Amino acid sequence: MADVKHKILVLSGKGGVGKSTFSAQLSFALAAMNFQVGLLDIDICGPSIPKMLGLEGQDIHQSNLGWSPVYVESNLGVMSIGFMLPNPDDAVIWRGPRKNGLIKQFLKDVYWGELDFLVVDAPPGTSDEHISIVQFLQATGIDGAIIVTTPQQVSLIDVRKEVSFCKKVGVNVLGVVENMSGLCQPLTDFRFMNRDNKDITDEIIKCIKEKAPEMLDVIACSEIFDSSGGGAAKMCSQVGVPFLGKVPLDPQLCKAAEEGKSCFIDSKCGSSAPALKSIIDTLVASHWHEELASMKE
């Protein structure tokens, strides 16, 4: 770990809020900036990173230097228990000590080489894995944690616990990302139903083309989760941690994650990619601007 310049934990209070999607896209974005990036998946019981990086079916290889990460590109390596399962449908039924032992192995026996960033995708909550990764990494320093949440109170309640955990173990909170902050997609991507649940999408699109063609480029947004309590922004102001921004629920981002692709390579993720890029650019400019400047030289 001494050859890893910066270590970032990606945490969440609950599962299903898009933490692994954020970890994957953060790694893609940092690699696109020409940084040397490692992505470590320590979600032992639910490893989704191989799928989201397009690496399903890949195996870990052993060298004289240790385990070799699986590479998406020459500057983006990945390690996950998902590469070690004979059957991807097999459940990992391990007690804490065995999980902790594997995490220690990932950190000790994987030859990452020199890295600018190691992104650690942790399981939801504040369990054994979180205590272990903090203890193992603190000797060489942790830059901090990014916490991912959705806007509703039932998620934010657990994010407060995640912030409390970070403060108790001495990990700096780099900020909170509000994911799935409303559904945003082109109007023409919606399906339209009448009151009898009959699909009338074709008729509606035809009408728009004939009567209001300018509507074809409109992005429609709708609140999916209740954010009347102020969402992540209000919570951040109450607990004294940075609010990094909102990322809308974008079906194209979901598709990119399913296909193991970066959302930044084309314009399909028109709602989510700009929001993610703004958050990541802000993080890099605030915490790692010197490294970014050296990459541009």
Short mmCIF file of C-alpha atoms in Angstrom, two decimals:
data_model
loop_
_atom_site.label_atom_id
_atom_site.label_comp_id
_atom_site.label_asym_id
_atom_site.label_seq_id
_atom_site.Cartn_x
_atom_site.Cartn_y
_atom_site.Cartn_z
CA MET A 1 0.00 0.00 0.00
CA ALA A 2 3.00 2.30 0.30
CA ASP A 3 2.98 2.64 -3.51
CA VAL A 4 -0.63 3.86 -3.50
CA LYS A 5 -0.78 7.66 -3.29
CA HIS A 6 -4.47 8.12 -2.52
CA LYS A 7 -7.07 5.80 -1.01
CA ILE A 8 -10.78 6.52 -1.25
CA LEU A 9 -13.54 4.56 0.49
CA VAL A 10 -17.00 4.53 -1.11
CA LEU A 11 -19.65 3.83 1.53
CA SER A 12 -23.40 3.73 1.93
CA GLY A 13 -25.79 3.28 4.81
CA LYS A 14 -28.13 1.02 2.83
CA GLY A 15 -27.78 -1.34 -0.09
CA GLY A 16 -29.30 -0.53 -3.46
CA VAL A 17 -28.50 3.19 -3.48
CA GLY A 18 -25.99 3.00 -6.35
CA LYS A 19 -22.74 2.88 -4.38
CA SER A 20 -21.07 0.33 -6.65
CA THR A 21 -22.25 2.19 -9.75
CA PHE A 22 -20.63 5.34 -8.37
CA SER A 23 -17.42 3.45 -7.50
CA ALA A 24 -17.24 2.05 -11.03
CA GLN A 25 -17.88 5.37 -12.76
CA LEU A 26 -15.47 7.20 -10.42
CA SER A 27 -12.78 4.69 -11.40
CA PHE A 28 -13.56 5.05 -15.11
CA ALA A 29 -13.39 8.85 -14.81
CA LEU A 30 -10.08 8.89 -12.90
CA ALA A 31 -8.55 6.47 -15.42
CA ALA A 32 -9.76 8.72 -18.26
CA MET A 33 -7.75 11.54 -16.63
CA ASN A 34 -4.67 9.30 -17.14
CA PHE A 35 -4.31 8.42 -13.46
CA GLN A 36 -3.21 4.92 -12.48
CA VAL A 37 -6.31 3.53 -10.76
CA GLY A 38 -7.15 0.41 -8.77
CA LEU A 39 -10.69 -0.58 -7.81
CA LEU A 40 -10.96 -2.95 -4.85
CA ASP A 41 -14.32 -4.62 -4.23
CA ILE A 42 -14.61 -5.68 -0.57
CA ASP A 43 -18.33 -6.43 -0.74
CA ILE A 44 -17.60 -10.09 -0.05
CA CYS A 45 -21.21 -11.30 -0.08
CA GLY A 46 -22.45 -9.18 -2.98
CA PRO A 47 -19.60 -8.47 -5.41
CA SER A 48 -21.07 -6.51 -8.33
CA ILE A 49 -17.93 -4.70 -9.52
CA PRO A 50 -16.87 -7.41 -12.04
CA LYS A 51 -20.23 -6.98 -13.79
CA MET A 52 -20.06 -3.18 -13.74
CA LEU A 53 -16.54 -3.15 -15.20
CA GLY A 54 -17.34 -5.69 -17.92
CA LEU A 55 -15.06 -8.32 -16.36
CA GLU A 56 -17.42 -11.21 -15.65
CA GLY A 57 -15.78 -14.59 -16.14
CA GLN A 58 -12.25 -13.29 -15.65
CA ASP A 59 -9.77 -15.06 -13.38
CA ILE A 60 -7.09 -13.84 -10.99
CA HIS A 61 -3.54 -14.76 -12.00
CA GLN A 62 -0.61 -15.39 -9.69
CA SER A 63 2.84 -13.98 -10.36
CA ASN A 64 6.10 -13.84 -8.44
CA LEU A 65 4.96 -10.49 -7.06
CA GLY A 66 1.55 -11.72 -5.88
CA TRP A 67 -1.98 -11.78 -7.22
CA SER A 68 -2.41 -9.70 -10.36
CA PRO A 69 -5.49 -7.48 -10.65
CA VAL A 70 -7.78 -7.96 -13.62
CA TYR A 71 -7.33 -5.02 -15.97
CA VAL A 72 -10.03 -3.12 -17.83
CA GLU A 73 -7.36 -0.92 -19.37
CA SER A 74 -3.63 -0.60 -18.76
CA ASN A 75 -4.28 2.04 -16.06
CA LEU A 76 -7.40 0.54 -14.46
CA GLY A 77 -7.05 -2.68 -12.44
CA VAL A 78 -9.76 -4.45 -10.46
CA MET A 79 -9.78 -7.00 -7.63
CA SER A 80 -12.89 -8.74 -6.32
CA ILE A 81 -13.94 -12.02 -4.75
CA GLY A 82 -16.22 -12.24 -7.78
CA PHE A 83 -13.18 -13.41 -9.79
CA MET A 84 -12.61 -16.26 -7.35
CA LEU A 85 -16.04 -17.91 -7.35
CA PRO A 86 -16.32 -21.10 -9.44
CA ASN A 87 -20.00 -20.30 -9.98
CA PRO A 88 -21.15 -16.65 -9.97
CA ASP A 89 -24.44 -17.75 -8.40
CA ASP A 90 -22.71 -19.30 -5.37
CA ALA A 91 -23.47 -17.60 -2.05
CA VAL A 92 -20.50 -16.56 0.07
CA ILE A 93 -21.42 -17.72 3.58
CA TRP A 94 -18.51 -16.56 5.69
CA ARG A 95 -18.18 -15.31 9.25
CA GLY A 96 -16.35 -12.11 10.04
CA PRO A 97 -12.83 -13.48 10.61
CA ARG A 98 -12.72 -15.16 7.20
CA LYS A 99 -13.97 -12.01 5.47
CA ASN A 100 -11.36 -9.96 7.29
CA GLY A 101 -8.66 -12.42 6.27
CA LEU A 102 -9.55 -12.06 2.58
CA ILE A 103 -9.57 -8.26 2.80
CA LYS A 104 -6.13 -8.38 4.39
CA GLN A 105 -4.98 -10.67 1.56
CA PHE A 106 -6.35 -8.28 -1.04
CA LEU A 107 -4.31 -5.47 0.48
CA LYS A 108 -1.17 -7.47 1.25
CA ASP A 109 -0.90 -10.01 -1.59
CA VAL A 110 -2.25 -8.12 -4.61
CA TYR A 111 0.46 -6.47 -6.68
CA TRP A 112 -1.12 -3.20 -7.76
CA GLY A 113 2.12 -1.55 -8.74
CA GLU A 114 2.27 2.22 -8.35
CA LEU A 115 -1.21 3.70 -8.13
CA ASP A 116 -2.43 7.27 -8.02
CA PHE A 117 -5.79 6.14 -6.63
CA LEU A 118 -7.20 3.06 -4.96
CA VAL A 119 -11.00 3.18 -4.87
CA VAL A 120 -12.48 0.78 -2.30
CA ASP A 121 -16.08 -0.27 -2.85
CA ALA A 122 -17.32 -1.34 0.58
CA PRO A 123 -20.53 -3.20 1.49
CA PRO A 124 -23.39 -1.15 2.96
CA GLY A 125 -23.49 -0.45 6.67
CA THR A 126 -20.76 -0.36 9.31
CA SER A 127 -19.75 -3.97 9.81
CA ASP A 128 -16.57 -6.05 10.15
CA GLU A 129 -15.40 -5.24 6.63
CA HIS A 130 -15.44 -1.50 7.32
CA ILE A 131 -13.51 -1.80 10.57
CA SER A 132 -10.96 -4.07 8.88
CA ILE A 133 -10.34 -1.90 5.82
CA VAL A 134 -9.89 1.20 7.98
CA GLN A 135 -7.47 -0.58 10.32
CA PHE A 136 -5.46 -2.08 7.46
CA LEU A 137 -5.22 1.18 5.49
CA GLN A 138 -4.75 3.73 8.25
CA ALA A 139 -1.05 2.93 8.62
CA THR A 140 -0.44 4.33 5.13
CA GLY A 141 -3.20 6.92 5.23
CA ILE A 142 -6.76 7.17 3.90
CA ASP A 143 -7.75 10.32 2.00
CA GLY A 144 -11.34 9.91 3.06
CA ALA A 145 -14.77 8.46 2.33
CA ILE A 146 -17.47 9.31 -0.17
CA ILE A 147 -20.93 8.34 1.05
CA VAL A 148 -23.70 7.56 -1.44
CA THR A 149 -27.38 7.89 -0.55
CA THR A 150 -30.82 8.37 -2.05
CA PRO A 151 -32.95 11.42 -1.13
CA GLN A 152 -35.54 9.91 1.21
CA GLN A 153 -35.32 9.93 4.98
CA VAL A 154 -35.26 6.15 5.32
CA SER A 155 -31.89 6.19 3.55
CA LEU A 156 -30.56 9.35 5.18
CA ILE A 157 -31.16 7.92 8.66
CA ASP A 158 -28.50 5.31 7.95
CA VAL A 159 -26.18 7.79 6.27
CA ARG A 160 -26.02 9.68 9.55
CA LYS A 161 -24.75 6.46 11.14
CA GLU A 162 -22.16 6.15 8.36
CA VAL A 163 -20.96 9.71 9.06
CA SER A 164 -20.80 8.88 12.77
CA PHE A 165 -18.74 5.77 11.99
CA CYS A 166 -16.26 7.79 9.95
CA LYS A 167 -15.85 10.35 12.72
CA LYS A 168 -15.33 7.65 15.36
CA VAL A 169 -12.62 5.82 13.38
CA GLY A 170 -10.93 9.02 12.19
CA VAL A 171 -11.80 8.86 8.48
CA ASN A 172 -12.41 12.19 6.76
CA VAL A 173 -15.75 12.44 4.95
CA LEU A 174 -14.96 13.86 1.51
CA GLY A 175 -18.64 14.36 0.89
CA VAL A 176 -22.07 12.88 0.26
CA VAL A 177 -23.58 12.13 -3.15
CA GLU A 178 -27.36 12.10 -3.53
CA ASN A 179 -28.00 9.42 -6.13
CA MET A 180 -31.29 8.64 -7.91
CA SER A 181 -32.28 12.25 -7.35
CA GLY A 182 -35.34 12.20 -9.59
CA LEU A 183 -35.87 10.27 -12.82
CA CYS A 184 -34.55 12.17 -15.84
CA GLN A 185 -34.75 10.95 -19.44
CA PRO A 186 -35.80 12.22 -22.86
CA LEU A 187 -39.55 12.56 -23.22
CA THR A 188 -39.43 10.22 -26.21
CA ASP A 189 -37.99 7.43 -24.03
CA PHE A 190 -41.12 7.27 -21.89
CA ARG A 191 -43.96 4.88 -22.58
CA PHE A 192 -47.45 6.38 -22.46
CA MET A 193 -50.56 4.54 -21.26
CA ASN A 194 -54.21 5.52 -21.25
CA ARG A 195 -56.54 4.95 -18.30
CA ASP A 196 -57.25 1.42 -19.52
CA ASN A 197 -53.51 0.62 -19.39
CA LYS A 198 -53.32 0.44 -23.17
CA ASP A 199 -49.97 1.46 -24.64
CA ILE A 200 -50.48 4.61 -26.72
CA THR A 201 -46.80 5.57 -27.04
CA ASP A 202 -46.76 5.51 -30.85
CA GLU A 203 -49.79 7.78 -31.08
CA ILE A 204 -48.33 10.26 -28.56
CA ILE A 205 -44.93 10.42 -30.29
CA LYS A 206 -46.64 10.89 -33.67
CA CYS A 207 -48.72 13.73 -32.23
CA ILE A 208 -45.62 15.41 -30.75
CA LYS A 209 -43.78 15.16 -34.08
CA GLU A 210 -46.70 16.72 -35.92
CA LYS A 211 -47.87 19.35 -33.42
CA ALA A 212 -44.82 20.21 -31.27
CA PRO A 213 -41.56 18.83 -32.75
CA GLU A 214 -39.52 21.01 -30.39
CA MET A 215 -40.72 18.70 -27.59
CA LEU A 216 -38.66 15.82 -29.04
CA ASP A 217 -35.54 17.23 -27.37
CA VAL A 218 -37.15 17.83 -23.99
CA ILE A 219 -35.77 16.02 -20.93
CA ALA A 220 -38.55 15.02 -18.55
CA CYS A 221 -37.86 14.73 -14.82
CA SER A 222 -39.96 13.29 -12.01
CA GLU A 223 -39.38 12.83 -8.29
CA ILE A 224 -39.17 9.11 -7.46
CA PHE A 225 -38.24 9.33 -3.79
CA ASP A 226 -39.70 11.75 -1.26
CA SER A 227 -37.22 14.59 -0.78
CA SER A 228 -39.55 16.89 1.12
CA GLY A 229 -37.26 16.57 4.15
CA GLY A 230 -34.52 18.45 2.31
CA GLY A 231 -32.62 15.41 1.05
CA ALA A 232 -28.89 14.90 1.42
CA ALA A 233 -28.08 18.60 1.13
CA LYS A 234 -29.99 19.45 4.33
CA MET A 235 -28.57 16.45 6.17
CA CYS A 236 -25.03 17.47 5.23
CA SER A 237 -25.54 20.95 6.61
CA GLN A 238 -26.86 19.47 9.85
CA VAL A 239 -23.99 17.04 10.42
CA GLY A 240 -21.25 19.28 9.03
CA VAL A 241 -19.99 17.32 6.00
CA PRO A 242 -19.70 18.47 2.36
CA PHE A 243 -22.56 17.90 -0.05
CA LEU A 244 -21.07 16.91 -3.42
CA GLY A 245 -24.18 17.04 -5.57
CA LYS A 246 -27.09 15.13 -7.07
CA VAL A 247 -27.13 12.42 -9.73
CA PRO A 248 -30.49 11.70 -11.39
CA LEU A 249 -31.86 8.23 -11.93
CA ASP A 250 -30.95 7.70 -15.57
CA PRO A 251 -31.95 4.45 -17.35
CA GLN A 252 -28.95 4.92 -19.67
CA LEU A 253 -26.58 4.91 -16.68
CA CYS A 254 -28.24 1.71 -15.46
CA LYS A 255 -27.67 0.24 -18.92
CA ALA A 256 -24.01 1.32 -18.92
CA ALA A 257 -23.53 -0.41 -15.55
CA GLU A 258 -25.22 -3.57 -16.83
CA GLU A 259 -22.93 -3.58 -19.87
CA GLY A 260 -19.79 -2.80 -17.86
CA LYS A 261 -19.13 0.48 -19.65
CA SER A 262 -18.15 4.02 -18.74
CA CYS A 263 -21.03 6.48 -18.92
CA PHE A 264 -18.59 9.13 -20.17
CA ILE A 265 -17.61 7.57 -23.51
CA ASP A 266 -20.61 8.85 -25.46
CA SER A 267 -23.61 11.13 -25.05
CA LYS A 268 -26.16 8.44 -24.20
CA CYS A 269 -26.09 9.16 -20.46
CA GLY A 270 -27.16 12.73 -21.10
CA SER A 271 -28.69 13.25 -17.65
CA SER A 272 -26.34 11.39 -15.34
CA ALA A 273 -22.89 11.75 -16.94
CA PRO A 274 -22.69 15.57 -16.62
CA ALA A 275 -23.79 15.35 -12.97
CA LEU A 276 -21.23 12.65 -12.19
CA LYS A 277 -18.49 14.52 -14.05
CA SER A 278 -19.22 17.70 -12.09
CA ILE A 279 -18.99 15.83 -8.78
CA ILE A 280 -15.76 14.04 -9.72
CA ASP A 281 -14.17 17.20 -11.14
CA THR A 282 -15.02 19.03 -7.91
CA LEU A 283 -13.47 16.25 -5.81
CA VAL A 284 -10.26 16.21 -7.85
CA ALA A 285 -9.96 19.99 -7.89
CA SER A 286 -10.58 20.23 -4.14
CA HIS A 287 -8.33 17.41 -2.95
CA TRP A 288 -5.95 16.33 -5.72
CA HIS A 289 -5.40 19.40 -7.90
CA GLU A 290 -1.63 19.01 -7.82
CA GLU A 291 -1.87 15.49 -9.23
CA LEU A 292 -4.27 16.71 -11.92
CA ALA A 293 -1.92 19.55 -12.86
CA SER A 294 1.01 17.13 -13.20
CA MET A 295 -1.08 14.95 -15.54
CA LYS A 296 -1.72 17.93 -17.82
CA GLU A 297 1.95 18.87 -18.08
#
